[in-house]
PDB file of C-alpha atoms in Angstrom:
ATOM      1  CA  UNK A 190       1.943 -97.444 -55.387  1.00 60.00           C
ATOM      2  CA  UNK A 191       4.169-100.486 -54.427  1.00 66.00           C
ATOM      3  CA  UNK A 192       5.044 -98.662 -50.916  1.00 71.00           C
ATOM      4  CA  UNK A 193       1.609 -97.563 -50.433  1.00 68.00           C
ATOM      5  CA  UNK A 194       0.211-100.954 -50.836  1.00 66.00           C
ATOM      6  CA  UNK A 195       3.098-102.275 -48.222  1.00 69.00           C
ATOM      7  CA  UNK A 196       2.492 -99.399 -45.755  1.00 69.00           C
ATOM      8  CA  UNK A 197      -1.379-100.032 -45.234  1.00 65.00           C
ATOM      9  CA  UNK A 198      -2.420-103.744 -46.724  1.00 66.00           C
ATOM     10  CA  UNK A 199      -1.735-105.858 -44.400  1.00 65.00           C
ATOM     11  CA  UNK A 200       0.309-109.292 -44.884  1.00 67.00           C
ATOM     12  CA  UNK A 201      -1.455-112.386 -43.928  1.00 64.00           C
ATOM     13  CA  UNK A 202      -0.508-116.073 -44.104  1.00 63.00           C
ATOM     14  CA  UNK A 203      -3.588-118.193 -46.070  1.00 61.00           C
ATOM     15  CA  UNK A 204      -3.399-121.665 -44.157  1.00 61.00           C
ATOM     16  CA  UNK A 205      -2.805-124.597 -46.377  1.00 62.00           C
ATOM     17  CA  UNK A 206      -4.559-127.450 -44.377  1.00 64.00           C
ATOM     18  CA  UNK A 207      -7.257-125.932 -42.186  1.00 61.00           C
ATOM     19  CA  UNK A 208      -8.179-129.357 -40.787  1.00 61.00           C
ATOM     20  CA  UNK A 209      -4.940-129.262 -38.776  1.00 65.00           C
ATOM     21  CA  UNK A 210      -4.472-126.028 -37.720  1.00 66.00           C
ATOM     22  CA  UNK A 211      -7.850-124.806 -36.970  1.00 70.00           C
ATOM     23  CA  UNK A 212      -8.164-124.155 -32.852  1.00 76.00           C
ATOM     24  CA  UNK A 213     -10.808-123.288 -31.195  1.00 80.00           C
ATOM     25  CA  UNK A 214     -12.107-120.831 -28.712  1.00 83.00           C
ATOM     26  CA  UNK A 215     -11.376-121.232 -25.449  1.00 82.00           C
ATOM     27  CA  UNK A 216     -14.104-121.359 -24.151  1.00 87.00           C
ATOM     28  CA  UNK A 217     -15.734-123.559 -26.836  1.00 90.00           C
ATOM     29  CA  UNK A 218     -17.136-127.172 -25.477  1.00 91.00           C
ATOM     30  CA  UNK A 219     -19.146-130.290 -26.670  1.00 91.00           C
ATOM     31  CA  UNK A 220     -22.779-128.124 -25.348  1.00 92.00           C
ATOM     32  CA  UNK A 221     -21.995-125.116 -27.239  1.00 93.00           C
ATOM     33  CA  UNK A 222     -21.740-126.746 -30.738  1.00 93.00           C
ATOM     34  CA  UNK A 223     -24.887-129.306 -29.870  1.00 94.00           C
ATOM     35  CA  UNK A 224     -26.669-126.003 -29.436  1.00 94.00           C
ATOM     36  CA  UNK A 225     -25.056-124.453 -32.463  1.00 94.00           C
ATOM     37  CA  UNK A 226     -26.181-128.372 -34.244  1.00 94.00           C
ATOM     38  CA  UNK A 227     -29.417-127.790 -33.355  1.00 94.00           C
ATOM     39  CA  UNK A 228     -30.164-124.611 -34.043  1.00 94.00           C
ATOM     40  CA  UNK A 229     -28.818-125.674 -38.376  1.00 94.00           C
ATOM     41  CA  UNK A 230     -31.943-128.385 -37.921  1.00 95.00           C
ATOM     42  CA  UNK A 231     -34.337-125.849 -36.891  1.00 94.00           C
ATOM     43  CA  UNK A 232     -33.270-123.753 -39.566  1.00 93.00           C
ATOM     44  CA  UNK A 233     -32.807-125.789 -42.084  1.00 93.00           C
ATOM     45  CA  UNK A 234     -36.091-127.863 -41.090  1.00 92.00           C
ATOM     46  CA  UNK A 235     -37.795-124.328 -40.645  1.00 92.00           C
ATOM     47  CA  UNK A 236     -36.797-123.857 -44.486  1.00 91.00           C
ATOM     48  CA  UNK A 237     -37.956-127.332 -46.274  1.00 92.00           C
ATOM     49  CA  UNK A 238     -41.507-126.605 -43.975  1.00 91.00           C
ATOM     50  CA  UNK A 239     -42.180-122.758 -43.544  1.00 90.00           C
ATOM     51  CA  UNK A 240     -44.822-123.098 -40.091  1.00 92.00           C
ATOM     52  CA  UNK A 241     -45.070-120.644 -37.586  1.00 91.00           C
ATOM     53  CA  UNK A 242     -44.241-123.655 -35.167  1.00 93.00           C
ATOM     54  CA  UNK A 243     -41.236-124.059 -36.789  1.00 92.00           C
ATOM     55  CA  UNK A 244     -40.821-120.557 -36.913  1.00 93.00           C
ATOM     56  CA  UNK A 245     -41.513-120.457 -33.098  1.00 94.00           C
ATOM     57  CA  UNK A 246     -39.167-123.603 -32.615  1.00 94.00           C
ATOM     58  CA  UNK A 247     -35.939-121.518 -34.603  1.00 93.00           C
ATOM     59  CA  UNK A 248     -36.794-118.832 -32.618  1.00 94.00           C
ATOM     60  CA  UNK A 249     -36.372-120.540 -29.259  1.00 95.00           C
ATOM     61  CA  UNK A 250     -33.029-122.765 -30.213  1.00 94.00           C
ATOM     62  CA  UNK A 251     -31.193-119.255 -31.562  1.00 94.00           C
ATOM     63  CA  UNK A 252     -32.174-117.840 -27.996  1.00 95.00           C
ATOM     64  CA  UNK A 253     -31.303-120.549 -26.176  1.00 94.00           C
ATOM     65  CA  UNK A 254     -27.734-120.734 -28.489  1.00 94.00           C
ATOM     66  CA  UNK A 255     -26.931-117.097 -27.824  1.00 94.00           C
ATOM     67  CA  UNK A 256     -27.578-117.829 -23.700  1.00 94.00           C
ATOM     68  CA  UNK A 257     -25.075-120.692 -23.857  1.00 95.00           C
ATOM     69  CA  UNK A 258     -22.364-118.621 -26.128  1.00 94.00           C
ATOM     70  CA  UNK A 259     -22.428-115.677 -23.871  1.00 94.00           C
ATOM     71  CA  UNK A 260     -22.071-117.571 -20.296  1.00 94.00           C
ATOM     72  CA  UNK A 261     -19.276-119.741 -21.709  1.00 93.00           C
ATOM     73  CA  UNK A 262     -17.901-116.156 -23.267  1.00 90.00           C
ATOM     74  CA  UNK A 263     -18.015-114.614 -19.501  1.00 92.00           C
ATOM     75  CA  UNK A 264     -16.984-117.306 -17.740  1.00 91.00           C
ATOM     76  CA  UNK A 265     -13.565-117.537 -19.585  1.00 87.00           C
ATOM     77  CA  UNK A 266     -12.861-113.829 -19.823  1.00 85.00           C
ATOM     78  CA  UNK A 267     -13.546-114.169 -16.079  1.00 88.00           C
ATOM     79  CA  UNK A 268     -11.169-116.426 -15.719  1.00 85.00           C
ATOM     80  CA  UNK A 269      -8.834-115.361 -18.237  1.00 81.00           C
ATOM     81  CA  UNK A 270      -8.603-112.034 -15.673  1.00 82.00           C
ATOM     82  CA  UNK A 271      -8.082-114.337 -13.039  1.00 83.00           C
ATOM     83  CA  UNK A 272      -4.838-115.901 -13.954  1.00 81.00           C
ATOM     84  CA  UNK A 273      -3.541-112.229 -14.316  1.00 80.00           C
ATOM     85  CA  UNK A 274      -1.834-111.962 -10.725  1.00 79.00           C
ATOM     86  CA  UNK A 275       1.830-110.942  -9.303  1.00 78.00           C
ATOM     87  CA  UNK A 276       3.090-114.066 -10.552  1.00 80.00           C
ATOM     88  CA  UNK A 277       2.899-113.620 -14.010  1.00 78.00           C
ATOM     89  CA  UNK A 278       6.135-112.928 -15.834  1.00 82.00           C
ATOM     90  CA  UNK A 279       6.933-109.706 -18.299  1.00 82.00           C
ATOM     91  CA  UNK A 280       6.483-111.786 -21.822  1.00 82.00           C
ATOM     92  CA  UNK A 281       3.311-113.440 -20.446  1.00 81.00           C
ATOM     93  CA  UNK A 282       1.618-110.618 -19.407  1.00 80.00           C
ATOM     94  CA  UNK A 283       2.303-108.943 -23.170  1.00 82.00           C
ATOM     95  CA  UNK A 284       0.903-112.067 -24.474  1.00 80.00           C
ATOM     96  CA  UNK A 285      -1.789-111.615 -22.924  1.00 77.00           C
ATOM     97  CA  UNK A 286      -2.459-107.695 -23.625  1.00 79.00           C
ATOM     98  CA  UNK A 287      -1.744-108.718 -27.357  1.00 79.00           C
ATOM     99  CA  UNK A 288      -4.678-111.379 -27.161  1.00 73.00           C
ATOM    100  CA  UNK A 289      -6.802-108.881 -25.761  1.00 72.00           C
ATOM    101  CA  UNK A 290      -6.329-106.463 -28.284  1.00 72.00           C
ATOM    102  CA  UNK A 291      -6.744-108.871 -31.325  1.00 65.00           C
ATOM    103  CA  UNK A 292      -3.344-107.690 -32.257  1.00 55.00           C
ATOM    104  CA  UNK A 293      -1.145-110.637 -33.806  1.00 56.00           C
ATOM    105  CA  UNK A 294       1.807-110.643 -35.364  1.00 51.00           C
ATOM    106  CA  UNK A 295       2.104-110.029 -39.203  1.00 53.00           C
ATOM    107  CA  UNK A 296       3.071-113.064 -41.242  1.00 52.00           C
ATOM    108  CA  UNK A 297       4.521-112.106 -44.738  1.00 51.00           C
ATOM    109  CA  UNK A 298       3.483-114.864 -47.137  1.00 58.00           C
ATOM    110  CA  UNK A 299       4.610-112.857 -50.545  1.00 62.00           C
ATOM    111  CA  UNK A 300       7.877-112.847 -52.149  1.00 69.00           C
ATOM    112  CA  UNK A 301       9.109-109.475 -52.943  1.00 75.00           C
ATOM    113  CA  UNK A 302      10.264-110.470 -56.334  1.00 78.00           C
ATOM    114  CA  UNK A 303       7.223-111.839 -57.428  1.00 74.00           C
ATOM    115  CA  UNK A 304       5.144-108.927 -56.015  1.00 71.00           C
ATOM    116  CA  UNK A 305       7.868-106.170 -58.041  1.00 76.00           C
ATOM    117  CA  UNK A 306       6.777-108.217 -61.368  1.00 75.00           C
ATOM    118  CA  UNK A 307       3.380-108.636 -60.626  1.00 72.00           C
ATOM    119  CA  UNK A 308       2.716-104.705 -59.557  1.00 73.00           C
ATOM    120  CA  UNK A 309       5.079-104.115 -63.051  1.00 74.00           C
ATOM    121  CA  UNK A 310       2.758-106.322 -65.127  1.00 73.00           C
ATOM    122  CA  UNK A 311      -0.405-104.539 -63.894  1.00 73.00           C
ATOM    123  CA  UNK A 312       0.633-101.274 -64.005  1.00 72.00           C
ATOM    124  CA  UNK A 313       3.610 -99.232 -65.907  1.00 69.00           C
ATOM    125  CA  UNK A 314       6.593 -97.515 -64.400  1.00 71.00           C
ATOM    126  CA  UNK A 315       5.220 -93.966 -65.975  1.00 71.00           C
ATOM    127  CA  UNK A 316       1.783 -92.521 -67.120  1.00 73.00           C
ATOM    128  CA  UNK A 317       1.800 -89.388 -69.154  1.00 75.00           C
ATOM    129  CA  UNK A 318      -0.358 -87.278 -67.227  1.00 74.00           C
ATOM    130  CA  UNK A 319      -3.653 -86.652 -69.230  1.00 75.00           C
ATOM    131  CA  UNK A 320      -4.299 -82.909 -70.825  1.00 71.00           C
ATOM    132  CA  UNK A 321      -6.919 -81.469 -68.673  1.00 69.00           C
ATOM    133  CA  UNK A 322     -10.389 -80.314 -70.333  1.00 69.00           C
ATOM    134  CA  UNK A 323     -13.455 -78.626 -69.261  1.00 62.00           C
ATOM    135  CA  UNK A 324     -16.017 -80.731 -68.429  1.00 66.00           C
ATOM    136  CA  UNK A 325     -19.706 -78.532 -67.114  1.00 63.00           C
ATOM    137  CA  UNK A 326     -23.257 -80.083 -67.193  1.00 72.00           C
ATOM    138  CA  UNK A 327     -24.704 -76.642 -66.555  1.00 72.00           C
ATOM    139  CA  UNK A 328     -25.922 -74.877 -69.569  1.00 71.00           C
ATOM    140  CA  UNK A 329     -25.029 -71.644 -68.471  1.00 70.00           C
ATOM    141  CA  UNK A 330     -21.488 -72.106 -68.505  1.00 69.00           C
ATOM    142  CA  UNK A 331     -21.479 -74.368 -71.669  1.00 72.00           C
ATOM    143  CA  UNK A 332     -22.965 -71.104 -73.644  1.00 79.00           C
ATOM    144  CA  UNK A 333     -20.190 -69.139 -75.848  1.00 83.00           C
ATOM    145  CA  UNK A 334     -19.202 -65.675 -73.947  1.00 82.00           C
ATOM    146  CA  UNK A 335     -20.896 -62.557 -75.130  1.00 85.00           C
ATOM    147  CA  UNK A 336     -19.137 -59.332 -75.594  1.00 87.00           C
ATOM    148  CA  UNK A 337     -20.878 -57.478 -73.141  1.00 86.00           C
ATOM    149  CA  UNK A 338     -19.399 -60.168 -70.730  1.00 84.00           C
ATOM    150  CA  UNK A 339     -15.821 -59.726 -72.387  1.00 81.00           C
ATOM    151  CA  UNK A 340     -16.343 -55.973 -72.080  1.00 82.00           C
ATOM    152  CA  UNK A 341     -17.385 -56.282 -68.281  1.00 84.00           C
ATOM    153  CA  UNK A 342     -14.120 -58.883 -67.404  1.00 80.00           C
ATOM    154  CA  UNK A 343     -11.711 -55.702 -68.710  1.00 79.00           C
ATOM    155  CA  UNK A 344     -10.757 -54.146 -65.340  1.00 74.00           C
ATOM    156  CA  UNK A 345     -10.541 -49.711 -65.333  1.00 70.00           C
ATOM    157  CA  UNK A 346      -7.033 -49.611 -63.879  1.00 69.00           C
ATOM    158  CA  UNK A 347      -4.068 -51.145 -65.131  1.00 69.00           C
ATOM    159  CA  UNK A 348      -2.211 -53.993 -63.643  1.00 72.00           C
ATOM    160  CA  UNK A 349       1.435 -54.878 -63.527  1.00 69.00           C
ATOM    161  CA  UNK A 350       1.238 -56.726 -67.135  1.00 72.00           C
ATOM    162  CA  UNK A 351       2.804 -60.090 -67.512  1.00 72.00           C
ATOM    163  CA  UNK A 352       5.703 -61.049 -70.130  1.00 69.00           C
ATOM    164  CA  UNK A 353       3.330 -60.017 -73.225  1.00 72.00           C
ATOM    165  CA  UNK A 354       3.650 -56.435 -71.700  1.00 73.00           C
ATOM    166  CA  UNK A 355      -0.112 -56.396 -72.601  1.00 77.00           C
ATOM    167  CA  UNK A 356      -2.403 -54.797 -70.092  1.00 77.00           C
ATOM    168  CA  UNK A 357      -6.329 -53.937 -69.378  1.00 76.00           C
ATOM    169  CA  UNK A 358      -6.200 -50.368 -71.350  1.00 78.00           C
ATOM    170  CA  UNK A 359      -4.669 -52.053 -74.595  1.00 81.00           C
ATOM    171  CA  UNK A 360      -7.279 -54.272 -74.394  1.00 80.00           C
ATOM    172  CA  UNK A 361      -9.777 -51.629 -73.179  1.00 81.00           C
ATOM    173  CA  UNK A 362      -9.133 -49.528 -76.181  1.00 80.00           C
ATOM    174  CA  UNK A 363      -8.771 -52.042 -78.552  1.00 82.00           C
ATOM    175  CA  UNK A 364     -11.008 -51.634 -81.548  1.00 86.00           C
ATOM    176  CA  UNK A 365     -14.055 -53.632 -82.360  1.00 86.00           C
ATOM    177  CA  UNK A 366     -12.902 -55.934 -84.859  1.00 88.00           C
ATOM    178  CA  UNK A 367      -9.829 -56.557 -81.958  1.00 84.00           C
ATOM    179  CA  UNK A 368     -12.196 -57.362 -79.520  1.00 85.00           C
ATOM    180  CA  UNK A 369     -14.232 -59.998 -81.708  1.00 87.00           C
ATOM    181  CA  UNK A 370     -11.452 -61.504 -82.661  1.00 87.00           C
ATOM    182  CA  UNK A 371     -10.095 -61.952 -78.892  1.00 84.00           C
ATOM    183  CA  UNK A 372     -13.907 -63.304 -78.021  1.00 85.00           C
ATOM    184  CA  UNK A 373     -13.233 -65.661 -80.672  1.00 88.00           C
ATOM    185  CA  UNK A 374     -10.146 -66.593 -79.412  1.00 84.00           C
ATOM    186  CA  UNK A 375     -11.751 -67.211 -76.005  1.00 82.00           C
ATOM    187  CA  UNK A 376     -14.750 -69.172 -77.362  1.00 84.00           C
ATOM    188  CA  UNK A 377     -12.416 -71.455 -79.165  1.00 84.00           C
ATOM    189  CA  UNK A 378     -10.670 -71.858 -76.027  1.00 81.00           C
ATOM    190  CA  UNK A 379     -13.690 -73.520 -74.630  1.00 78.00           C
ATOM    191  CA  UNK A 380     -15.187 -75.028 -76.935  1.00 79.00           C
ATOM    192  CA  UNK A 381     -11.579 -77.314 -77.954  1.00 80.00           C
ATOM    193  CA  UNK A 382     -10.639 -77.278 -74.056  1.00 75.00           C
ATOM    194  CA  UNK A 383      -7.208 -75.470 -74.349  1.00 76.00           C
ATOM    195  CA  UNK A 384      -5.287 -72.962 -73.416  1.00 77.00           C
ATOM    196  CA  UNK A 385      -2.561 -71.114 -75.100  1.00 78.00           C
ATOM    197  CA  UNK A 386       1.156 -71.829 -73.619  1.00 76.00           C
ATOM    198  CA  UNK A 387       1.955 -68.467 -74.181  1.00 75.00           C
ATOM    199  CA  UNK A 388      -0.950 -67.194 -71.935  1.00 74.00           C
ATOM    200  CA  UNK A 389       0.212 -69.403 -69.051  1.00 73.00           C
ATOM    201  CA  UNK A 390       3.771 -67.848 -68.875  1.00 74.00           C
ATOM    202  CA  UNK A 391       4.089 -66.608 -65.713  1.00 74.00           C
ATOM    203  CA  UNK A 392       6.902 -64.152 -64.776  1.00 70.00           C
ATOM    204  CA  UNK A 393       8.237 -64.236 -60.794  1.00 67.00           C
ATOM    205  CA  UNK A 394      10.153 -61.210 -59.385  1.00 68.00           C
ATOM    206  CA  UNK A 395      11.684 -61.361 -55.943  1.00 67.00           C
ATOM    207  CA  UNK A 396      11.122 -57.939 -53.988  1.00 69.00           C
ATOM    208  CA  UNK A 397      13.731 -57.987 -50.743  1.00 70.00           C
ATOM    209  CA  UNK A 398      11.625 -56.018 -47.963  1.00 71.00           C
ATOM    210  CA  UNK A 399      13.051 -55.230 -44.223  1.00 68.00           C
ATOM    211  CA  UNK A 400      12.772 -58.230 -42.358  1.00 64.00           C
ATOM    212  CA  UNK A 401      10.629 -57.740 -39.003  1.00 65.00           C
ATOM    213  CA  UNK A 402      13.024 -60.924 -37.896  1.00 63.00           C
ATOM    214  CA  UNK A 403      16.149 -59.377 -36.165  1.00 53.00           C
ATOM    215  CA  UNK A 404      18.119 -62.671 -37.389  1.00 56.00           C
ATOM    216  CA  UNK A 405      17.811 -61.477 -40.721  1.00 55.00           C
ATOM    217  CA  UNK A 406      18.719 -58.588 -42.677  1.00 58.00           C
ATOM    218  CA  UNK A 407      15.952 -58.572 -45.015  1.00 60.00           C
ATOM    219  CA  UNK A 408      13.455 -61.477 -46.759  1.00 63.00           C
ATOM    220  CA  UNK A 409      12.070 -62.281 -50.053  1.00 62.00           C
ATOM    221  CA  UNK A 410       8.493 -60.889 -50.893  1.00 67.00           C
ATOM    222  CA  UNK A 411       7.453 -62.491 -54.578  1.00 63.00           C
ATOM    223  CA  UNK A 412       5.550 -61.326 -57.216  1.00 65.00           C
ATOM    224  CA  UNK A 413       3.800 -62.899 -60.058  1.00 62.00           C
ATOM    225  CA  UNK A 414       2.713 -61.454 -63.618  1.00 69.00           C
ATOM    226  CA  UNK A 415       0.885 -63.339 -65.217  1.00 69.00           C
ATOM    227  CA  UNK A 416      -0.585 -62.639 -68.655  1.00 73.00           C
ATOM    228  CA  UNK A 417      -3.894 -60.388 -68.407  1.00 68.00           C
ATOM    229  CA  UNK A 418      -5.220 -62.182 -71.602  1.00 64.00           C
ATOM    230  CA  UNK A 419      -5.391 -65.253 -68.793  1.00 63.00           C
ATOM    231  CA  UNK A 420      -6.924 -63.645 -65.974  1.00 60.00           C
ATOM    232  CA  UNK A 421      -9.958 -62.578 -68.201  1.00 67.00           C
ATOM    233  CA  UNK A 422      -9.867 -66.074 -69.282  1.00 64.00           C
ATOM    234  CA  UNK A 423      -9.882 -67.345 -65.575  1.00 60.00           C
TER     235      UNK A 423
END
């Protein structure tokens, strides 16, 4: 989490005094924040005495605002291009490319130390991952299983079985009273959200098979068994 949060949230440096560090835009001037001045008094005037000639009065000082912003914007990008010639040196010209990006250099304001604690305070080292459970808002699959469903999951030809050596004709030709007692088994499983360990032992056998590769003499295919109790479960 700490890594994550250092990869992709940026640092940034909150300024102490604003008063004395605040600059403005270049091509800010006296005009510009008379019309910006103005414009507040409309608005604010517009608010204390709702008209339509005030109305019409806001309307016209936020037009005549956004005229004056947008010259003074094109008339120093115009000549910010301007004093781009042969002239200008190597570290100048990637100042410049770095202003016109809005790139600027990260400044790291947090001490590591503190940051460590603070991430350990909020958060532990470990979490024990929670036991999953079935969770379904449709009614359908909330219902307990039916045998004819059990008896329609048993597949006709036999599998590779899994460690329990148990496979689809056992359980085909199990009697009654065995298969009720497996559906209850399964309807317990979903109705307590569990699954028996035993059923999710999976056995993994490494076939070697002629590698089409001439680099190699053969390669690995694999092959799982897993309990057939499971796959009628799944």
């Amino acid at each position: 989490m700490q890594e994550a949060a250092e990869k992709y949230i940026p640092n940034i440096k909150i300024p102490q005094n604003i008063c004395n560090t605040f600059k403005p835009k270049p091509y800010w001037s006296p005009d510009l924040s008379r019309a910006v001045a103005e414009r507040r008094l409309v608005l604010a005037n517009l608010r204390s005495c709702p008209t339509p000639r005030n109305l019409e009065i806001l309307k016209e000082k936020i037009s005549v605002a956004q005229r004056l912003i947008r010259g003074a914007k094109r008339k120093s990008f115009q000549q910010f291009c301007s004093s781009v010639d042969e002239t200008s040196s190597a570290s100048e010209m990637w100042r410049k490319m770095r202003w016109l990006k809005g790139r600027q250099v990260s400044n790291s304001s947090v001490d590591k130390e503190k940051a460590e604690r603070l991430l350990s305070d909020l958060t532990p080292d470990f979490v024990c991952p929670l036991q999953p459970t079935f969770h379904s808002s449709n009614p359908a699959l909330e219902s307990l299983i039916l045998m004819p469903e059990l008896v329609n999951c048993i597949k006709n030809t036999d599998t590779a079985p899994g460690s329990d050596q148990i496979s689809f004709s056992m359980i085909k030709y199990l009697p009654p009273s065995g298969k009720r007692m497996l559906l209850l088994i399964y309807n317990q499983c979903f109705s307590f959200g569990f699954v028996p360990s035993q059923w999710r032992h999976i056995k993994l056998i490494a076939i070697p098979k002629q590698s089409v590769n001439s680099s190699s003499a053969y390669v690995l295919s694999h092959l799982y068994l897993a309990s057939v109790k499971f796959f009628m479960l799944s």
